[in-house]
């Protein structure tokens, strides 16, 4: 994705490429801090996130602020040339606040108030919480807003991670206020859009409207969707309030908050991305996921898409194992570097770990760190230091961009929320699974992929899942096709509107005319069942009985299953529709054909099947860098000429990248300038 504003970005004095970690000096004595800073310098650390959970450290009692420890840590880092991403500590309200104001604690759908004692123990709608969060943010911004060590700000931490939704009375009141604003104070409009005539649950007064609390049976899906929207808006309002305080007292320094983009849960990050100066993301691999290399690329591609041409950071990842998976498998030698350099290859401007020094106590003491319990003479410590030195050689690369990919995947968060509510035809039909399957096929095949919220200039747009579809998005898809774009749509798409109301007329509703077909019946498959297609492909989870319009071509048919003999893949001009969910091997056969027909450039030679080949280019295009990330167990050979910035070796025409390693070739270059 291009970055036209690159030279005039808000990046400011943030190091490029940034390399470092979350740092928690409050867990250690001052003598340890000095050792930490010495070791950070040796490891090439140039940026640390500071104070993420330090509220009780700097305000141990109400209004009794003590900045002495934080002052010392900031000065020590600054004197050593290490920049600070200073956090507002509002993800961890202190116990003195929670015990004084238990009404600020979140409440579950069945009415249980959660106890304090962990992070994110607050209701985002609580005015008491917001008041104290504003006070501590203002005190921090006033004190450190002009400090030369502070180059950027980090608001809160992983919004909506542990407290995505709250059902307390404060939230109920705020929800009603939000609804009255959203519906223009028209209760009849709300009843109509929520379909409350079903089961006779029509509201006659606004006071009857509550969040979707536990009840005897199901609640209206549109109620849930509005509650999800409201909850996301409340968290975003908390962020905006702190961000605006910081901006007022620390002008010119970028403000971010760390997303959890690839979790695909409760935040509409397309909306959030517009509110931050620098997009940053936390990403942790599933250590037992056999497709974790593809998942890594998915996270990076999604974050790049959210950034929309602006700078972005991998704010957190792990040097080795984490503490919260059932089995926290250590990363193998070299995997830390591949994880980091994959993000840089796909457009990141820096990568940080959680955390610098491994905790000696608490829930995260078995979470890996740049400096493990074993100290300096450990494999992880040595690899982290070597990686920091390697990253420092890529300073020019951080000014570059990833060219727009020829293929894009469309992600609509609200459509995902709607599909994954209860009472759908199949609980196996999830948006996240479909996106990851299609992206993994693209990653395996080798072509680049962007992830987008709406149609753009890509030659081929893939829409694996779009259950809920607005009229405006439908028009945008039509305009994309009319403009020459090639579109592929997955099953059970275009069925309902954003309120989960079925579009009038035969399925697939708002997409019926564009696709040139009618779906007579949806046919979910039993658990683990598959269907065969006459082109050799295999579908799973789902089938449909489809009737094509005149002029719509049937490219292949089901040979078995509930839709046997019927169309499985249909084409009308530049538009295709799939009546099942293809598996990865099937997509690997189909995608190259679709891409070629769309006029997409072929994947780089040598890429695919676990070898990533990605080019980043300088602002004016006169310089370029080719990243080759080899996730396989054999040496990869890729055409390239220039200098490998990691090894310093000249590359005369082909770069040989050993198993598990990475090369970064400055094409035609002679090394760093």
CSV table of C-alpha atoms in Angstrom, one decimal, residues 62 94-104 128:
chain,number,residue,atom,x,y,z
A,62,UNK,CA,-6.0,9.5,45.8
A,94,UNK,CA,-5.5,1.3,41.4
A,95,UNK,CA,-7.2,-0.7,44.1
A,96,UNK,CA,-7.8,2.4,46.2
A,97,UNK,CA,-10.1,3.7,43.4
A,98,UNK,CA,-11.9,0.4,42.8
A,99,UNK,CA,-12.6,-0.2,46.5
A,100,UNK,CA,-13.8,3.4,47.0
A,101,UNK,CA,-16.1,3.1,43.9
A,102,UNK,CA,-17.2,-0.4,43.3
A,103,UNK,CA,-19.9,0.9,41.0
A,104,UNK,CA,-17.2,1.6,38.5
A,128,UNK,CA,-16.1,8.2,38.0
